[in-house]
C-alpha cells in the first residue's frame, strides 16, 4: 500500500512521469507583445554614468562633449551635468564660468548641500568672500555640522578680518572632524589675534 501511495500523485492517481509527458505535449505559448511601441522618452540623467566615468578618469575633453550634448538635450535641466561642468571649468581656471554652472545646478536643486558649497567655493576663489560667506550660511541651514562647510566659513571670515568668529568656525570644524587644514587655519587665527592685540 505504501508503495502505491509513493508512486501516486497526491491529488490523484497520475504519476510524476505521466505529468512530465503531458507537459511535454502541450506547446508553450509566448506572452503577447504590445501592439503599439512605447514612446522613447528622454531621460534627464541618462548619460550621468558616462559623464562620471570620463570625469574620474580625467578624460575632460570627451567629458565636456558629453556634457554639452546632455545639457542641450535636457535644455539645461540636468543637475549632474552642470555640476561636473563647473568642476571641469574650475580645474581649467575658468572660475566665473564654474560659478555660473554651479549656480544653475543650485537653481535646479536648492536643497543640495554640495551645489551650495561649490557656489561658495567659486565665489571665494573670485575674492568675493562676503558673498561666499552668505552662501555658506545658507548651506549651514541644510547641515550645520559639515566640517568642510565650517572650515570654509572660517577661511572667509579670516579674509574679512573677523578672527574671533573664524576661530569659532575652525573649532567647530575640528570638533566634528580633525583635519590638518583646520588646525593650521586655527593657528593662523590665533597668531593674527595676538598680533592685533599687541598693536
PDB file of C-alpha atoms in Angstrom:
ATOM      1  CA  UNK A   1       0.000   0.000   0.000  1.00  0.00           C
ATOM      2  CA  UNK A   2       2.851   2.397   0.892  1.00  0.00           C
ATOM      3  CA  UNK A   3       4.445   1.699  -2.490  1.00  0.00           C
ATOM      4  CA  UNK A   4       1.206   2.590  -4.264  1.00  0.00           C
ATOM      5  CA  UNK A   5       0.910   5.900  -2.318  1.00  0.00           C
ATOM      6  CA  UNK A   6       4.516   6.826  -3.045  1.00  0.00           C
ATOM      7  CA  UNK A   7       4.077   6.426  -6.790  1.00  0.00           C
ATOM      8  CA  UNK A   8       0.725   8.214  -6.971  1.00  0.00           C
ATOM      9  CA  UNK A   9       0.147  11.934  -7.261  1.00  0.00           C
ATOM     10  CA  UNK A  10      -1.223  13.413  -4.032  1.00  0.00           C
ATOM     11  CA  UNK A  11      -4.212  14.761  -5.968  1.00  0.00           C
ATOM     12  CA  UNK A  12      -4.978  11.704  -7.981  1.00  0.00           C
ATOM     13  CA  UNK A  13      -3.608   8.559  -9.480  1.00  0.00           C
ATOM     14  CA  UNK A  14      -1.362  10.205 -12.080  1.00  0.00           C
ATOM     15  CA  UNK A  15       2.374   9.557 -11.582  1.00  0.00           C
ATOM     16  CA  UNK A  16       5.156  12.145 -11.975  1.00  0.00           C
ATOM     17  CA  UNK A  17       6.224  10.506 -15.244  1.00  0.00           C
ATOM     18  CA  UNK A  18       2.759  10.999 -16.688  1.00  0.00           C
ATOM     19  CA  UNK A  19       2.801  14.695 -15.610  1.00  0.00           C
ATOM     20  CA  UNK A  20       6.052  15.231 -17.492  1.00  0.00           C
ATOM     21  CA  UNK A  21       4.667  13.520 -20.635  1.00  0.00           C
ATOM     22  CA  UNK A  22       1.531  15.675 -20.595  1.00  0.00           C
ATOM     23  CA  UNK A  23       3.576  18.864 -20.041  1.00  0.00           C
ATOM     24  CA  UNK A  24       5.890  17.990 -22.920  1.00  0.00           C
ATOM     25  CA  UNK A  25       2.963  17.515 -25.300  1.00  0.00           C
ATOM     26  CA  UNK A  26       1.398  20.925 -24.563  1.00  0.00           C
ATOM     27  CA  UNK A  27       3.054  23.738 -26.546  1.00  0.00           C
ATOM     28  CA  UNK A  28       4.282  26.753 -24.569  1.00  0.00           C
ATOM     29  CA  UNK A  29       2.647  29.916 -25.796  1.00  0.00           C
ATOM     30  CA  UNK A  30       4.755  33.104 -25.676  1.00  0.00           C
ATOM     31  CA  UNK A  31       3.306  36.142 -23.971  1.00  0.00           C
ATOM     32  CA  UNK A  32       1.666  38.525 -26.432  1.00  0.00           C
ATOM     33  CA  UNK A  33       3.796  41.518 -27.443  1.00  0.00           C
ATOM     34  CA  UNK A  34       2.383  45.004 -27.075  1.00  0.00           C
ATOM     35  CA  UNK A  35       0.890  46.211 -30.331  1.00  0.00           C
ATOM     36  CA  UNK A  36       1.951  49.848 -30.011  1.00  0.00           C
ATOM     37  CA  UNK A  37       5.577  50.844 -29.373  1.00  0.00           C
ATOM     38  CA  UNK A  38       6.052  52.897 -26.218  1.00  0.00           C
ATOM     39  CA  UNK A  39       7.339  56.426 -26.864  1.00  0.00           C
ATOM     40  CA  UNK A  40      11.071  56.954 -26.436  1.00  0.00           C
ATOM     41  CA  UNK A  41      11.048  59.442 -23.566  1.00  0.00           C
ATOM     42  CA  UNK A  42      14.193  61.486 -22.878  1.00  0.00           C
ATOM     43  CA  UNK A  43      15.727  60.677 -19.535  1.00  0.00           C
ATOM     44  CA  UNK A  44      17.368  63.694 -17.945  1.00  0.00           C
ATOM     45  CA  UNK A  45      20.150  61.718 -16.307  1.00  0.00           C
ATOM     46  CA  UNK A  46      20.692  59.060 -18.957  1.00  0.00           C
ATOM     47  CA  UNK A  47      24.378  59.961 -19.505  1.00  0.00           C
ATOM     48  CA  UNK A  48      25.335  60.674 -15.894  1.00  0.00           C
ATOM     49  CA  UNK A  49      27.217  57.387 -15.618  1.00  0.00           C
ATOM     50  CA  UNK A  50      29.293  58.251 -18.703  1.00  0.00           C
ATOM     51  CA  UNK A  51      29.947  61.795 -17.504  1.00  0.00           C
ATOM     52  CA  UNK A  52      31.064  60.401 -14.142  1.00  0.00           C
ATOM     53  CA  UNK A  53      33.382  57.797 -15.672  1.00  0.00           C
ATOM     54  CA  UNK A  54      35.007  60.297 -18.042  1.00  0.00           C
ATOM     55  CA  UNK A  55      35.413  62.836 -15.230  1.00  0.00           C
ATOM     56  CA  UNK A  56      37.035  60.479 -12.717  1.00  0.00           C
ATOM     57  CA  UNK A  57      39.333  59.155 -15.464  1.00  0.00           C
ATOM     58  CA  UNK A  58      40.294  62.783 -16.246  1.00  0.00           C
ATOM     59  CA  UNK A  59      39.184  62.491 -19.863  1.00  0.00           C
ATOM     60  CA  UNK A  60      38.000  66.080 -19.727  1.00  0.00           C
ATOM     61  CA  UNK A  61      37.679  66.773 -23.471  1.00  0.00           C
ATOM     62  CA  UNK A  62      35.409  63.765 -24.030  1.00  0.00           C
ATOM     63  CA  UNK A  63      33.563  64.577 -20.813  1.00  0.00           C
ATOM     64  CA  UNK A  64      32.930  68.160 -21.936  1.00  0.00           C
ATOM     65  CA  UNK A  65      31.498  66.908 -25.223  1.00  0.00           C
ATOM     66  CA  UNK A  66      29.088  64.504 -23.466  1.00  0.00           C
ATOM     67  CA  UNK A  67      28.125  67.256 -21.009  1.00  0.00           C
ATOM     68  CA  UNK A  68      27.453  69.693 -23.862  1.00  0.00           C
ATOM     69  CA  UNK A  69      25.185  67.153 -25.578  1.00  0.00           C
ATOM     70  CA  UNK A  70      23.414  66.327 -22.308  1.00  0.00           C
ATOM     71  CA  UNK A  71      22.840  69.984 -21.447  1.00  0.00           C
ATOM     72  CA  UNK A  72      21.477  70.718 -24.943  1.00  0.00           C
ATOM     73  CA  UNK A  73      19.245  67.640 -24.923  1.00  0.00           C
ATOM     74  CA  UNK A  74      17.785  68.476 -21.496  1.00  0.00           C
ATOM     75  CA  UNK A  75      17.647  72.243 -22.048  1.00  0.00           C
ATOM     76  CA  UNK A  76      19.947  72.864 -19.043  1.00  0.00           C
ATOM     77  CA  UNK A  77      17.887  70.754 -16.623  1.00  0.00           C
ATOM     78  CA  UNK A  78      20.483  68.062 -15.877  1.00  0.00           C
ATOM     79  CA  UNK A  79      21.877  68.973 -12.467  1.00  0.00           C
ATOM     80  CA  UNK A  80      24.759  66.479 -12.535  1.00  0.00           C
ATOM     81  CA  UNK A  81      25.992  67.585 -15.971  1.00  0.00           C
ATOM     82  CA  UNK A  82      26.022  71.217 -14.806  1.00  0.00           C
ATOM     83  CA  UNK A  83      27.823  70.251 -11.585  1.00  0.00           C
ATOM     84  CA  UNK A  84      30.595  68.327 -13.372  1.00  0.00           C
ATOM     85  CA  UNK A  85      30.858  71.091 -15.970  1.00  0.00           C
ATOM     86  CA  UNK A  86      31.529  73.500 -13.098  1.00  0.00           C
ATOM     87  CA  UNK A  87      34.195  71.198 -11.671  1.00  0.00           C
ATOM     88  CA  UNK A  88      35.975  70.970 -15.022  1.00  0.00           C
ATOM     89  CA  UNK A  89      35.731  74.727 -15.584  1.00  0.00           C
ATOM     90  CA  UNK A  90      37.231  75.399 -12.164  1.00  0.00           C
ATOM     91  CA  UNK A  91      40.002  72.904 -12.894  1.00  0.00           C
ATOM     92  CA  UNK A  92      40.718  74.871 -16.082  1.00  0.00           C
ATOM     93  CA  UNK A  93      40.831  78.167 -14.093  1.00  0.00           C
ATOM     94  CA  UNK A  94      37.529  79.350 -15.591  1.00  0.00           C
ATOM     95  CA  UNK A  95      36.229  80.407 -12.181  1.00  0.00           C
ATOM     96  CA  UNK A  96      33.439  82.758 -13.311  1.00  0.00           C
ATOM     97  CA  UNK A  97      32.098  80.106 -15.695  1.00  0.00           C
ATOM     98  CA  UNK A  98      32.268  77.495 -12.926  1.00  0.00           C
ATOM     99  CA  UNK A  99      30.276  79.810 -10.675  1.00  0.00           C
ATOM    100  CA  UNK A 100      27.573  80.105 -13.333  1.00  0.00           C
ATOM    101  CA  UNK A 101      27.420  76.308 -13.787  1.00  0.00           C
ATOM    102  CA  UNK A 102      27.168  75.692 -10.042  1.00  0.00           C
ATOM    103  CA  UNK A 103      24.518  78.390  -9.689  1.00  0.00           C
ATOM    104  CA  UNK A 104      22.475  76.738 -12.448  1.00  0.00           C
ATOM    105  CA  UNK A 105      22.790  73.369 -10.667  1.00  0.00           C
ATOM    106  CA  UNK A 106      21.776  75.012  -7.368  1.00  0.00           C
ATOM    107  CA  UNK A 107      18.715  76.547  -9.051  1.00  0.00           C
ATOM    108  CA  UNK A 108      17.638  73.056 -10.143  1.00  0.00           C
ATOM    109  CA  UNK A 109      18.189  71.619  -6.669  1.00  0.00           C
ATOM    110  CA  UNK A 110      18.343  74.347  -3.994  1.00  0.00           C
ATOM    111  CA  UNK A 111      18.410  71.718  -1.222  1.00  0.00           C
ATOM    112  CA  UNK A 112      21.727  70.255  -2.375  1.00  0.00           C
ATOM    113  CA  UNK A 113      24.456  70.990   0.125  1.00  0.00           C
ATOM    114  CA  UNK A 114      27.136  70.095  -2.447  1.00  0.00           C
ATOM    115  CA  UNK A 115      25.797  72.565  -5.012  1.00  0.00           C
ATOM    116  CA  UNK A 116      25.778  75.382  -2.457  1.00  0.00           C
ATOM    117  CA  UNK A 117      29.282  74.523  -1.217  1.00  0.00           C
ATOM    118  CA  UNK A 118      30.587  74.693  -4.789  1.00  0.00           C
ATOM    119  CA  UNK A 119      28.880  78.042  -5.411  1.00  0.00           C
ATOM    120  CA  UNK A 120      30.536  79.305  -2.224  1.00  0.00           C
ATOM    121  CA  UNK A 121      33.927  77.903  -3.256  1.00  0.00           C
ATOM    122  CA  UNK A 122      33.795  79.639  -6.641  1.00  0.00           C
ATOM    123  CA  UNK A 123      32.797  82.932  -5.002  1.00  0.00           C
ATOM    124  CA  UNK A 124      35.698  82.519  -2.574  1.00  0.00           C
ATOM    125  CA  UNK A 125      38.142  81.906  -5.448  1.00  0.00           C
ATOM    126  CA  UNK A 126      36.839  85.045  -7.154  1.00  0.00           C
ATOM    127  CA  UNK A 127      37.687  87.000  -3.991  1.00  0.00           C
ATOM    128  CA  UNK A 128      34.027  87.609  -3.157  1.00  0.00           C
ATOM    129  CA  UNK A 129      34.412  86.484   0.459  1.00  0.00           C
ATOM    130  CA  UNK A 130      31.279  88.156   1.853  1.00  0.00           C
ATOM    131  CA  UNK A 131      29.103  86.622  -0.890  1.00  0.00           C
ATOM    132  CA  UNK A 132      30.737  83.224  -0.279  1.00  0.00           C
ATOM    133  CA  UNK A 133      30.071  83.563   3.450  1.00  0.00           C
ATOM    134  CA  UNK A 134      26.397  84.314   2.728  1.00  0.00           C
ATOM    135  CA  UNK A 135      26.123  81.163   0.582  1.00  0.00           C
ATOM    136  CA  UNK A 136      27.856  79.087   3.284  1.00  0.00           C
ATOM    137  CA  UNK A 137      25.376  80.459   5.831  1.00  0.00           C
ATOM    138  CA  UNK A 138      22.532  79.316   3.552  1.00  0.00           C
ATOM    139  CA  UNK A 139      24.161  75.892   3.212  1.00  0.00           C
ATOM    140  CA  UNK A 140      24.554  75.669   7.011  1.00  0.00           C
ATOM    141  CA  UNK A 141      20.751  75.601   7.242  1.00  0.00           C
ATOM    142  CA  UNK A 142      20.926  72.249   5.436  1.00  0.00           C
ATOM    143  CA  UNK A 143      23.790  70.852   7.516  1.00  0.00           C
ATOM    144  CA  UNK A 144      25.186  72.775  10.463  1.00  0.00           C
ATOM    145  CA  UNK A 145      27.746  70.071  11.288  1.00  0.00           C
ATOM    146  CA  UNK A 146      29.529  69.735   7.942  1.00  0.00           C
ATOM    147  CA  UNK A 147      33.263  70.149   8.723  1.00  0.00           C
ATOM    148  CA  UNK A 148      34.171  71.371   5.232  1.00  0.00           C
ATOM    149  CA  UNK A 149      31.433  73.981   5.372  1.00  0.00           C
ATOM    150  CA  UNK A 150      32.519  75.166   8.825  1.00  0.00           C
ATOM    151  CA  UNK A 151      36.146  75.332   7.704  1.00  0.00           C
ATOM    152  CA  UNK A 152      35.275  77.330   4.576  1.00  0.00           C
ATOM    153  CA  UNK A 153      33.189  79.771   6.633  1.00  0.00           C
ATOM    154  CA  UNK A 154      36.224  80.284   8.855  1.00  0.00           C
ATOM    155  CA  UNK A 155      38.502  80.951   5.884  1.00  0.00           C
ATOM    156  CA  UNK A 156      36.109  83.590   4.540  1.00  0.00           C
ATOM    157  CA  UNK A 157      35.927  85.222   7.966  1.00  0.00           C
ATOM    158  CA  UNK A 158      39.745  85.397   8.082  1.00  0.00           C
ATOM    159  CA  UNK A 159      39.711  87.297   4.781  1.00  0.00           C
ATOM    160  CA  UNK A 160      37.078  89.601   6.265  1.00  0.00           C
ATOM    161  CA  UNK A 161      39.333  90.148   9.317  1.00  0.00           C
ATOM    162  CA  UNK A 162      36.803  88.668  11.744  1.00  0.00           C
ATOM    163  CA  UNK A 163      39.290  86.429  13.541  1.00  0.00           C
ATOM    164  CA  UNK A 164      37.206  85.632  16.622  1.00  0.00           C
ATOM    165  CA  UNK A 165      34.297  84.276  14.527  1.00  0.00           C
ATOM    166  CA  UNK A 166      36.758  82.492  12.237  1.00  0.00           C
ATOM    167  CA  UNK A 167      38.348  80.854  15.280  1.00  0.00           C
ATOM    168  CA  UNK A 168      34.893  79.644  16.404  1.00  0.00           C
ATOM    169  CA  UNK A 169      34.259  78.116  12.963  1.00  0.00           C
ATOM    170  CA  UNK A 170      37.599  76.291  12.943  1.00  0.00           C
ATOM    171  CA  UNK A 171      36.995  74.965  16.468  1.00  0.00           C
ATOM    172  CA  UNK A 172      33.526  73.716  15.431  1.00  0.00           C
ATOM    173  CA  UNK A 173      35.001  72.103  12.321  1.00  0.00           C
ATOM    174  CA  UNK A 174      37.649  70.384  14.448  1.00  0.00           C
ATOM    175  CA  UNK A 175      35.039  69.151  16.924  1.00  0.00           C
ATOM    176  CA  UNK A 176      33.302  67.367  14.040  1.00  0.00           C
ATOM    177  CA  UNK A 177      36.420  66.156  12.197  1.00  0.00           C
ATOM    178  CA  UNK A 178      40.058  66.785  12.971  1.00  0.00           C
ATOM    179  CA  UNK A 179      41.972  67.946   9.877  1.00  0.00           C
ATOM    180  CA  UNK A 180      45.368  69.477   9.366  1.00  0.00           C
ATOM    181  CA  UNK A 181      43.858  72.340   7.351  1.00  0.00           C
ATOM    182  CA  UNK A 182      41.545  73.437  10.153  1.00  0.00           C
ATOM    183  CA  UNK A 183      44.325  73.184  12.762  1.00  0.00           C
ATOM    184  CA  UNK A 184      46.591  75.252  10.525  1.00  0.00           C
ATOM    185  CA  UNK A 185      43.939  77.931   9.988  1.00  0.00           C
ATOM    186  CA  UNK A 186      43.129  77.981  13.711  1.00  0.00           C
ATOM    187  CA  UNK A 187      46.821  78.589  14.443  1.00  0.00           C
ATOM    188  CA  UNK A 188      46.904  81.467  11.960  1.00  0.00           C
ATOM    189  CA  UNK A 189      43.787  82.969  13.527  1.00  0.00           C
ATOM    190  CA  UNK A 190      45.331  82.830  16.950  1.00  0.00           C
ATOM    191  CA  UNK A 191      48.559  84.442  15.730  1.00  0.00           C
ATOM    192  CA  UNK A 192      46.587  87.184  13.925  1.00  0.00           C
ATOM    193  CA  UNK A 193      44.663  87.859  17.137  1.00  0.00           C
ATOM    194  CA  UNK A 194      47.918  88.064  19.132  1.00  0.00           C
ATOM    195  CA  UNK A 195      49.463  90.468  16.618  1.00  0.00           C
ATOM    196  CA  UNK A 196      46.309  92.592  16.569  1.00  0.00           C
ATOM    197  CA  UNK A 197      46.124  92.867  20.368  1.00  0.00           C
ATOM    198  CA  UNK A 198      49.833  93.792  20.625  1.00  0.00           C
ATOM    199  CA  UNK A 199      49.377  96.804  18.369  1.00  0.00           C
TER     200      UNK A 199
END
